[in-house]
Amino acid sequence: MINQVTLVGRLTRDPELKHTTEGTAVSQITLAVTRHFRNQNGEVEADFIQCTLWRRAAENTCQYCRKGALVGITGKLQTRNYDNKEGKRVYVTEVGAETVRFLSSKPQPQPHDVVAEPKKEEVTIGV
């Protein structure tokens, strides 16, 4: 059996880092992947694909990528289900990422971003 997915797309929002109860880093992102054809109105459509990143891949993506970043992901298609608050079963299909590649350059700070300088402390040691 083969279960392999390769995607190249743009992040739809800034990734957020979370941790499981065991302390494992995880991030769920959505990639906008454009289709290779136009619809009847001449517009390019996109598919929005949920991906789950684990451990260092999650940490690095959250640290270095922002909304709109071009990302390449390889992984496996997986399905899970749960019962929502109304007791209805909900099925989720997503890509479990195995590798993540950053395909756009690191975002540059914008003029409105405030970058705090680290505080320098003077320490006096008694002789």
Short mmCIF file of N, CA, C and O in Angstrom, two decimals:
data_model
loop_
_atom_site.label_atom_id
_atom_site.label_comp_id
_atom_site.label_asym_id
_atom_site.label_seq_id
_atom_site.Cartn_x
_atom_site.Cartn_y
_atom_site.Cartn_z
N MET A 1 0.84 -1.18 0.00
CA MET A 1 0.00 0.00 0.00
C MET A 1 0.89 1.25 0.00
O MET A 1 1.93 1.27 0.63
N ILE A 2 0.43 2.26 -0.70
CA ILE A 2 1.16 3.53 -0.75
C ILE A 2 0.26 4.63 -0.23
O ILE A 2 -0.90 4.76 -0.65
N ASN A 3 0.77 5.42 0.69
CA ASN A 3 0.07 6.58 1.21
C ASN A 3 1.10 7.68 1.34
O ASN A 3 1.76 7.83 2.35
N GLN A 4 1.26 8.46 0.27
CA GLN A 4 2.24 9.54 0.25
C GLN A 4 1.62 10.77 -0.40
O GLN A 4 1.03 10.68 -1.48
N VAL A 5 1.79 11.91 0.25
CA VAL A 5 1.23 13.17 -0.23
C VAL A 5 2.36 14.18 -0.33
O VAL A 5 3.18 14.29 0.59
N THR A 6 2.41 14.93 -1.41
CA THR A 6 3.35 16.04 -1.57
C THR A 6 2.54 17.27 -1.94
O THR A 6 1.79 17.25 -2.91
N LEU A 7 2.70 18.33 -1.16
CA LEU A 7 1.96 19.57 -1.38
C LEU A 7 2.91 20.75 -1.38
O LEU A 7 3.89 20.77 -0.64
N VAL A 8 2.61 21.73 -2.21
CA VAL A 8 3.28 23.03 -2.16
C VAL A 8 2.16 24.06 -2.16
O VAL A 8 1.32 24.08 -3.06
N GLY A 9 2.15 24.88 -1.13
CA GLY A 9 1.10 25.89 -1.01
C GLY A 9 1.50 26.98 -0.05
O GLY A 9 2.61 26.99 0.50
N ARG A 10 0.57 27.89 0.17
CA ARG A 10 0.81 29.03 1.05
C ARG A 10 0.00 28.89 2.33
O ARG A 10 -1.14 28.42 2.31
N LEU A 11 0.60 29.30 3.44
CA LEU A 11 -0.09 29.27 4.73
C LEU A 11 -1.24 30.26 4.73
O LEU A 11 -1.07 31.41 4.30
N THR A 12 -2.39 29.84 5.21
CA THR A 12 -3.56 30.72 5.22
C THR A 12 -3.60 31.62 6.44
O THR A 12 -4.37 32.57 6.49
N ARG A 13 -2.79 31.30 7.46
CA ARG A 13 -2.71 32.13 8.67
C ARG A 13 -1.37 31.85 9.35
O ARG A 13 -0.70 30.88 9.02
N ASP A 14 -1.02 32.68 10.30
CA ASP A 14 0.20 32.45 11.07
C ASP A 14 0.06 31.13 11.84
O ASP A 14 -0.97 30.91 12.49
N PRO A 15 1.07 30.27 11.79
CA PRO A 15 0.97 29.01 12.54
C PRO A 15 1.07 29.26 14.04
O PRO A 15 1.74 30.20 14.48
N GLU A 16 0.37 28.43 14.82
CA GLU A 16 0.39 28.54 16.27
C GLU A 16 0.94 27.25 16.85
O GLU A 16 0.53 26.17 16.46
N LEU A 17 1.85 27.39 17.80
CA LEU A 17 2.46 26.23 18.44
C LEU A 17 1.66 25.86 19.68
O LEU A 17 1.37 26.70 20.52
N LYS A 18 1.32 24.59 19.79
CA LYS A 18 0.63 24.06 20.96
C LYS A 18 1.41 22.84 21.44
O LYS A 18 2.31 22.36 20.75
N HIS A 19 1.06 22.36 22.61
CA HIS A 19 1.72 21.18 23.16
C HIS A 19 0.67 20.20 23.66
O HIS A 19 -0.37 20.61 24.20
N THR A 20 0.93 18.92 23.46
CA THR A 20 0.04 17.88 23.99
C THR A 20 0.23 17.82 25.50
O THR A 20 1.13 18.46 26.06
N THR A 21 -0.61 17.05 26.17
CA THR A 21 -0.48 16.90 27.62
C THR A 21 0.86 16.27 27.99
O THR A 21 1.35 16.47 29.10
N GLU A 22 1.46 15.52 27.06
CA GLU A 22 2.77 14.93 27.30
C GLU A 22 3.91 15.89 26.99
O GLU A 22 5.08 15.56 27.17
N GLY A 23 3.59 17.09 26.45
CA GLY A 23 4.60 18.08 26.16
C GLY A 23 5.14 18.06 24.74
O GLY A 23 6.09 18.77 24.43
N THR A 24 4.53 17.27 23.84
CA THR A 24 4.98 17.20 22.46
C THR A 24 4.46 18.40 21.68
O THR A 24 3.27 18.72 21.74
N ALA A 25 5.35 19.07 20.95
CA ALA A 25 4.97 20.24 20.15
C ALA A 25 4.13 19.80 18.96
O ALA A 25 4.43 18.81 18.30
N VAL A 26 3.06 20.57 18.67
CA VAL A 26 2.18 20.28 17.55
C VAL A 26 1.63 21.59 17.00
O VAL A 26 1.43 22.56 17.73
N SER A 27 1.42 21.62 15.69
CA SER A 27 0.81 22.78 15.05
C SER A 27 -0.07 22.29 13.91
O SER A 27 0.33 21.42 13.14
N GLN A 28 -1.28 22.83 13.84
CA GLN A 28 -2.16 22.50 12.74
C GLN A 28 -2.24 23.72 11.83
O GLN A 28 -2.56 24.82 12.28
N ILE A 29 -1.91 23.52 10.57
CA ILE A 29 -1.91 24.60 9.60
C ILE A 29 -2.84 24.25 8.46
O ILE A 29 -3.23 23.10 8.29
N THR A 30 -3.19 25.26 7.68
CA THR A 30 -3.95 25.05 6.47
C THR A 30 -3.15 25.62 5.31
O THR A 30 -2.70 26.77 5.36
N LEU A 31 -2.96 24.79 4.28
CA LEU A 31 -2.25 25.21 3.07
C LEU A 31 -3.26 25.51 1.97
O LEU A 31 -4.16 24.70 1.72
N ALA A 32 -3.09 26.64 1.32
CA ALA A 32 -3.87 26.96 0.13
C ALA A 32 -3.05 26.50 -1.07
O ALA A 32 -1.96 27.01 -1.33
N VAL A 33 -3.57 25.50 -1.77
CA VAL A 33 -2.89 24.93 -2.91
C VAL A 33 -3.71 25.25 -4.16
O VAL A 33 -4.85 24.80 -4.28
N THR A 34 -3.12 26.04 -5.07
CA THR A 34 -3.86 26.45 -6.26
C THR A 34 -3.98 25.29 -7.24
O THR A 34 -3.09 24.44 -7.34
N ARG A 35 -5.08 25.28 -7.94
CA ARG A 35 -5.30 24.26 -8.97
C ARG A 35 -4.62 24.70 -10.26
O ARG A 35 -4.35 25.88 -10.47
N HIS A 36 -4.36 23.75 -11.15
CA HIS A 36 -3.62 24.04 -12.39
C HIS A 36 -4.55 24.35 -13.56
O HIS A 36 -4.16 24.18 -14.71
N PHE A 37 -5.75 24.79 -13.27
CA PHE A 37 -6.67 25.16 -14.33
C PHE A 37 -7.59 26.26 -13.82
O PHE A 37 -7.65 26.52 -12.63
N ARG A 38 -8.27 26.91 -14.74
CA ARG A 38 -9.19 27.99 -14.38
C ARG A 38 -10.63 27.50 -14.49
O ARG A 38 -10.93 26.64 -15.31
N ASN A 39 -11.50 28.09 -13.68
CA ASN A 39 -12.91 27.70 -13.74
C ASN A 39 -13.59 28.40 -14.92
O ASN A 39 -12.94 29.09 -15.72
N GLN A 40 -14.89 28.27 -15.06
CA GLN A 40 -15.62 28.85 -16.19
C GLN A 40 -15.54 30.36 -16.24
O GLN A 40 -15.68 30.96 -17.31
N ASN A 41 -15.28 31.00 -15.10
CA ASN A 41 -15.16 32.46 -15.05
C ASN A 41 -13.73 32.93 -15.27
O ASN A 41 -13.44 34.11 -15.15
N GLY A 42 -12.82 31.99 -15.54
CA GLY A 42 -11.43 32.35 -15.76
C GLY A 42 -10.63 32.56 -14.50
O GLY A 42 -9.52 33.08 -14.53
N GLU A 43 -11.19 32.17 -13.35
CA GLU A 43 -10.51 32.36 -12.07
C GLU A 43 -9.77 31.09 -11.66
O GLU A 43 -10.23 29.99 -11.93
N VAL A 44 -8.66 31.28 -11.00
CA VAL A 44 -7.90 30.15 -10.46
C VAL A 44 -8.47 29.84 -9.09
O VAL A 44 -8.60 30.73 -8.24
N GLU A 45 -8.81 28.58 -8.85
CA GLU A 45 -9.35 28.18 -7.56
C GLU A 45 -8.25 27.51 -6.74
O GLU A 45 -7.19 27.15 -7.26
N ALA A 46 -8.51 27.34 -5.46
CA ALA A 46 -7.54 26.70 -4.57
C ALA A 46 -8.25 25.70 -3.68
O ALA A 46 -9.44 25.82 -3.39
N ASP A 47 -7.50 24.70 -3.25
CA ASP A 47 -7.96 23.76 -2.25
C ASP A 47 -7.29 24.15 -0.94
O ASP A 47 -6.12 24.54 -0.92
N PHE A 48 -8.01 24.05 0.16
CA PHE A 48 -7.49 24.39 1.48
C PHE A 48 -7.33 23.09 2.26
O PHE A 48 -8.32 22.46 2.62
N ILE A 49 -6.09 22.71 2.49
CA ILE A 49 -5.78 21.39 3.02
C ILE A 49 -5.18 21.51 4.41
O ILE A 49 -4.18 22.21 4.61
N GLN A 50 -5.81 20.82 5.36
CA GLN A 50 -5.32 20.83 6.74
C GLN A 50 -4.13 19.88 6.86
O GLN A 50 -4.14 18.78 6.33
N CYS A 51 -3.10 20.35 7.61
CA CYS A 51 -1.90 19.55 7.84
C CYS A 51 -1.54 19.64 9.32
O CYS A 51 -1.70 20.69 9.94
N THR A 52 -1.06 18.54 9.86
CA THR A 52 -0.61 18.51 11.25
C THR A 52 0.89 18.30 11.27
O THR A 52 1.41 17.37 10.65
N LEU A 53 1.59 19.21 11.97
CA LEU A 53 3.04 19.16 12.10
C LEU A 53 3.39 18.79 13.54
O LEU A 53 2.73 19.25 14.46
N TRP A 54 4.42 17.99 13.71
CA TRP A 54 4.81 17.53 15.03
C TRP A 54 6.26 17.90 15.33
O TRP A 54 7.08 18.06 14.43
N ARG A 55 6.56 18.01 16.60
CA ARG A 55 7.91 18.19 17.15
C ARG A 55 8.67 19.35 16.51
O ARG A 55 8.17 20.44 16.43
N ARG A 56 9.90 19.10 16.03
CA ARG A 56 10.74 20.17 15.49
C ARG A 56 10.12 20.82 14.26
O ARG A 56 10.29 22.02 14.04
N ALA A 57 9.43 20.04 13.44
CA ALA A 57 8.78 20.62 12.26
C ALA A 57 7.76 21.66 12.69
O ALA A 57 7.66 22.74 12.09
N ALA A 58 7.01 21.37 13.73
CA ALA A 58 6.02 22.33 14.25
C ALA A 58 6.71 23.56 14.83
O ALA A 58 6.33 24.70 14.55
N GLU A 59 7.74 23.34 15.64
CA GLU A 59 8.45 24.45 16.27
C GLU A 59 9.09 25.36 15.22
O GLU A 59 8.97 26.59 15.30
N ASN A 60 9.80 24.78 14.26
CA ASN A 60 10.48 25.58 13.24
C ASN A 60 9.50 26.33 12.36
O ASN A 60 9.73 27.49 12.00
N THR A 61 8.40 25.68 11.98
CA THR A 61 7.41 26.36 11.13
C THR A 61 6.80 27.55 11.87
O THR A 61 6.64 28.62 11.28
N CYS A 62 6.50 27.38 13.14
CA CYS A 62 5.93 28.48 13.91
C CYS A 62 6.94 29.62 14.10
O CYS A 62 6.56 30.78 14.13
N GLN A 63 8.20 29.27 14.20
CA GLN A 63 9.23 30.28 14.40
C GLN A 63 9.55 31.05 13.12
O GLN A 63 9.76 32.26 13.15
N TYR A 64 9.60 30.37 11.98
CA TYR A 64 10.13 30.99 10.77
C TYR A 64 9.10 31.33 9.70
O TYR A 64 9.45 31.98 8.72
N CYS A 65 7.87 30.89 9.84
CA CYS A 65 6.88 31.12 8.78
C CYS A 65 5.72 31.97 9.28
O CYS A 65 5.33 31.89 10.44
N ARG A 66 5.16 32.74 8.37
CA ARG A 66 3.98 33.56 8.65
C ARG A 66 2.96 33.33 7.55
O ARG A 66 3.23 32.69 6.53
N LYS A 67 1.80 33.91 7.75
CA LYS A 67 0.73 33.82 6.75
C LYS A 67 1.28 34.21 5.38
O LYS A 67 2.00 35.19 5.25
N GLY A 68 0.96 33.40 4.36
CA GLY A 68 1.40 33.68 3.00
C GLY A 68 2.70 33.01 2.62
O GLY A 68 3.07 33.01 1.44
N ALA A 69 3.42 32.44 3.60
CA ALA A 69 4.70 31.79 3.30
C ALA A 69 4.47 30.57 2.42
O ALA A 69 3.51 29.83 2.60
N LEU A 70 5.37 30.38 1.47
CA LEU A 70 5.31 29.22 0.58
C LEU A 70 6.02 28.05 1.26
O LEU A 70 7.17 28.17 1.65
N VAL A 71 5.29 26.93 1.40
CA VAL A 71 5.79 25.78 2.15
C VAL A 71 5.56 24.51 1.33
O VAL A 71 4.52 24.36 0.69
N GLY A 72 6.54 23.61 1.37
CA GLY A 72 6.40 22.30 0.77
C GLY A 72 6.29 21.25 1.87
O GLY A 72 7.06 21.27 2.82
N ILE A 73 5.33 20.37 1.75
CA ILE A 73 5.09 19.35 2.78
C ILE A 73 4.99 17.98 2.12
O ILE A 73 4.33 17.83 1.10
N THR A 74 5.65 17.00 2.71
CA THR A 74 5.41 15.61 2.34
C THR A 74 4.92 14.90 3.59
O THR A 74 5.33 15.22 4.71
N GLY A 75 4.00 13.97 3.38
CA GLY A 75 3.45 13.26 4.52
C GLY A 75 2.47 12.20 4.09
O GLY A 75 2.49 11.74 2.94
N LYS A 76 1.59 11.85 5.01
CA LYS A 76 0.60 10.81 4.76
C LYS A 76 -0.80 11.35 4.99
O LYS A 76 -1.02 12.14 5.91
N LEU A 77 -1.72 10.91 4.17
CA LEU A 77 -3.13 11.27 4.34
C LEU A 77 -3.68 10.42 5.47
O LEU A 77 -3.48 9.20 5.51
N GLN A 78 -4.35 11.06 6.42
CA GLN A 78 -4.92 10.33 7.55
C GLN A 78 -6.31 10.84 7.87
O GLN A 78 -6.63 12.00 7.61
N THR A 79 -7.12 9.96 8.42
CA THR A 79 -8.49 10.28 8.78
C THR A 79 -8.70 9.96 10.25
O THR A 79 -8.21 8.95 10.76
N ARG A 80 -9.40 10.85 10.94
CA ARG A 80 -9.75 10.61 12.34
C ARG A 80 -11.18 11.08 12.54
O ARG A 80 -11.75 11.77 11.70
N ASN A 81 -11.77 10.67 13.65
CA ASN A 81 -13.13 11.12 13.94
C ASN A 81 -13.30 11.33 15.43
O ASN A 81 -12.52 10.82 16.24
N TYR A 82 -14.30 12.13 15.76
CA TYR A 82 -14.62 12.41 17.16
C TYR A 82 -16.09 12.79 17.23
O TYR A 82 -16.73 13.09 16.21
N ASP A 83 -16.65 12.77 18.43
CA ASP A 83 -18.03 13.19 18.65
C ASP A 83 -18.02 14.62 19.15
O ASP A 83 -17.34 14.94 20.13
N ASN A 84 -18.77 15.51 18.46
CA ASN A 84 -18.80 16.91 18.85
C ASN A 84 -19.73 17.12 20.05
O ASN A 84 -20.27 16.16 20.60
N LYS A 85 -19.92 18.38 20.44
CA LYS A 85 -20.73 18.70 21.62
C LYS A 85 -22.18 18.25 21.48
O LYS A 85 -22.84 17.97 22.47
N GLU A 86 -22.67 18.20 20.24
CA GLU A 86 -24.05 17.77 20.00
C GLU A 86 -24.16 16.25 19.89
O GLU A 86 -25.23 15.72 19.64
N GLY A 87 -23.05 15.55 20.06
CA GLY A 87 -23.04 14.10 19.99
C GLY A 87 -22.98 13.54 18.57
O GLY A 87 -23.13 12.34 18.37
N LYS A 88 -22.73 14.41 17.60
CA LYS A 88 -22.64 13.98 16.21
C LYS A 88 -21.19 13.62 15.87
O LYS A 88 -20.27 14.32 16.25
N ARG A 89 -21.01 12.52 15.16
CA ARG A 89 -19.67 12.10 14.77
C ARG A 89 -19.15 13.01 13.65
O ARG A 89 -19.82 13.24 12.65
N VAL A 90 -17.92 13.51 13.83
CA VAL A 90 -17.28 14.40 12.87
C VAL A 90 -16.04 13.69 12.34
O VAL A 90 -15.22 13.17 13.12
N TYR A 91 -15.88 13.66 11.02
CA TYR A 91 -14.72 13.03 10.38
C TYR A 91 -13.79 14.12 9.86
O TYR A 91 -14.24 15.11 9.27
N VAL A 92 -12.51 13.93 10.09
CA VAL A 92 -11.50 14.90 9.65
C VAL A 92 -10.47 14.16 8.81
O VAL A 92 -9.95 13.13 9.23
N THR A 93 -10.19 14.70 7.62
CA THR A 93 -9.13 14.17 6.78
C THR A 93 -8.04 15.24 6.69
O THR A 93 -8.33 16.40 6.42
N GLU A 94 -6.81 14.85 6.97
CA GLU A 94 -5.70 15.80 7.01
C GLU A 94 -4.41 15.11 6.58
O GLU A 94 -4.37 13.89 6.45
N VAL A 95 -3.39 15.91 6.37
CA VAL A 95 -2.07 15.38 6.03
C VAL A 95 -1.22 15.40 7.30
O VAL A 95 -1.07 16.44 7.94
N GLY A 96 -0.70 14.25 7.66
CA GLY A 96 0.26 14.17 8.76
C GLY A 96 1.64 14.41 8.17
O GLY A 96 2.18 13.55 7.47
N ALA A 97 2.18 15.58 8.42
CA ALA A 97 3.44 15.99 7.77
C ALA A 97 4.62 15.19 8.31
O ALA A 97 4.74 14.97 9.52
N GLU A 98 5.47 14.75 7.41
CA GLU A 98 6.71 14.07 7.77
C GLU A 98 7.91 14.98 7.55
O GLU A 98 8.85 14.97 8.32
N THR A 99 7.87 15.78 6.47
CA THR A 99 8.91 16.78 6.22
C THR A 99 8.26 18.08 5.81
O THR A 99 7.21 18.09 5.16
N VAL A 100 8.90 19.17 6.19
CA VAL A 100 8.43 20.51 5.83
C VAL A 100 9.62 21.27 5.26
O VAL A 100 10.70 21.27 5.84
N ARG A 101 9.41 21.90 4.11
CA ARG A 101 10.46 22.72 3.50
C ARG A 101 9.93 24.14 3.35
O ARG A 101 8.84 24.35 2.85
N PHE A 102 10.75 25.10 3.75
CA PHE A 102 10.39 26.50 3.63
C PHE A 102 10.87 26.99 2.27
O PHE A 102 12.07 26.98 2.00
N LEU A 103 9.96 27.39 1.42
CA LEU A 103 10.29 27.74 0.04
C LEU A 103 10.31 29.23 -0.22
O LEU A 103 10.67 29.65 -1.31
N SER A 104 9.92 30.03 0.75
CA SER A 104 10.03 31.48 0.58
C SER A 104 11.02 31.99 1.61
O SER A 104 11.32 31.34 2.60
N SER A 105 11.55 33.17 1.36
CA SER A 105 12.56 33.72 2.25
C SER A 105 11.94 34.08 3.59
O SER A 105 10.73 34.27 3.72
N LYS A 106 12.80 34.22 4.60
CA LYS A 106 12.36 34.58 5.94
C LYS A 106 11.69 35.95 5.88
O LYS A 106 12.21 36.88 5.27
N PRO A 107 10.52 36.10 6.54
CA PRO A 107 9.83 37.39 6.48
C PRO A 107 10.65 38.49 7.14
O PRO A 107 11.27 38.27 8.18
N GLN A 108 10.68 39.65 6.49
CA GLN A 108 11.40 40.78 7.01
C GLN A 108 10.49 41.55 7.96
O GLN A 108 9.29 41.66 7.73
N PRO A 109 11.04 42.13 9.03
CA PRO A 109 10.20 42.92 9.94
C PRO A 109 9.60 44.11 9.20
O PRO A 109 10.27 44.76 8.40
N GLN A 110 8.34 44.37 9.44
CA GLN A 110 7.66 45.51 8.83
C GLN A 110 7.93 46.76 9.66
O GLN A 110 8.22 46.67 10.85
N PRO A 111 7.81 47.95 9.06
CA PRO A 111 8.10 49.18 9.81
C PRO A 111 7.24 49.33 11.06
O PRO A 111 7.68 49.91 12.04
N HIS A 112 6.03 48.78 11.04
CA HIS A 112 5.15 48.92 12.20
C HIS A 112 5.46 47.90 13.29
O HIS A 112 4.95 47.98 14.39
N ASP A 113 6.31 46.90 13.00
CA ASP A 113 6.70 45.90 14.00
C ASP A 113 7.72 46.54 14.94
O ASP A 113 8.67 47.17 14.52
N VAL A 114 7.51 46.37 16.22
CA VAL A 114 8.43 46.91 17.20
C VAL A 114 9.34 45.77 17.64
O VAL A 114 8.88 44.74 18.12
N VAL A 115 10.61 45.98 17.46
CA VAL A 115 11.59 44.98 17.87
C VAL A 115 12.29 45.52 19.10
O VAL A 115 12.99 46.53 19.03
N ALA A 116 12.07 44.88 20.23
CA ALA A 116 12.66 45.35 21.48
C ALA A 116 14.12 44.94 21.55
O ALA A 116 14.47 43.80 21.25
N GLU A 117 14.94 45.88 21.91
CA GLU A 117 16.35 45.59 22.12
C GLU A 117 16.49 44.86 23.45
O GLU A 117 15.82 45.20 24.42
N PRO A 118 17.36 43.86 23.51
CA PRO A 118 17.56 43.19 24.79
C PRO A 118 18.14 44.15 25.81
O PRO A 118 18.97 44.99 25.47
N LYS A 119 17.66 44.04 27.03
CA LYS A 119 18.15 44.92 28.08
C LYS A 119 19.55 44.49 28.50
O LYS A 119 19.83 43.32 28.67
N LYS A 120 20.40 45.50 28.65
CA LYS A 120 21.75 45.21 29.13
C LYS A 120 21.78 45.55 30.62
O LYS A 120 21.39 46.65 31.01
N GLU A 121 22.22 44.61 31.39
CA GLU A 121 22.30 44.84 32.83
C GLU A 121 23.76 44.95 33.24
O GLU A 121 24.61 44.24 32.75
N GLU A 122 23.98 45.89 34.12
CA GLU A 122 25.31 46.03 34.68
C GLU A 122 25.35 45.29 36.00
O GLU A 122 24.45 45.42 36.82
N VAL A 123 26.35 44.51 36.17
CA VAL A 123 26.50 43.75 37.40
C VAL A 123 27.79 44.19 38.07
O VAL A 123 28.86 44.22 37.46
N THR A 124 27.68 44.56 39.33
CA THR A 124 28.86 44.96 40.10
C THR A 124 29.20 43.81 41.04
O THR A 124 28.35 43.37 41.81
N ILE A 125 30.42 43.36 40.92
CA ILE A 125 30.86 42.27 41.78
C ILE A 125 31.78 42.85 42.85
O ILE A 125 32.76 43.53 42.54
N GLY A 126 31.43 42.60 44.07
CA GLY A 126 32.24 43.13 45.20
C GLY A 126 33.57 42.42 45.27
O GLY A 126 33.69 41.23 45.03
N VAL A 127 34.62 43.21 45.59
CA VAL A 127 35.97 42.65 45.70
C VAL A 127 36.31 42.45 47.14
O VAL A 127 36.06 43.18 48.00
#
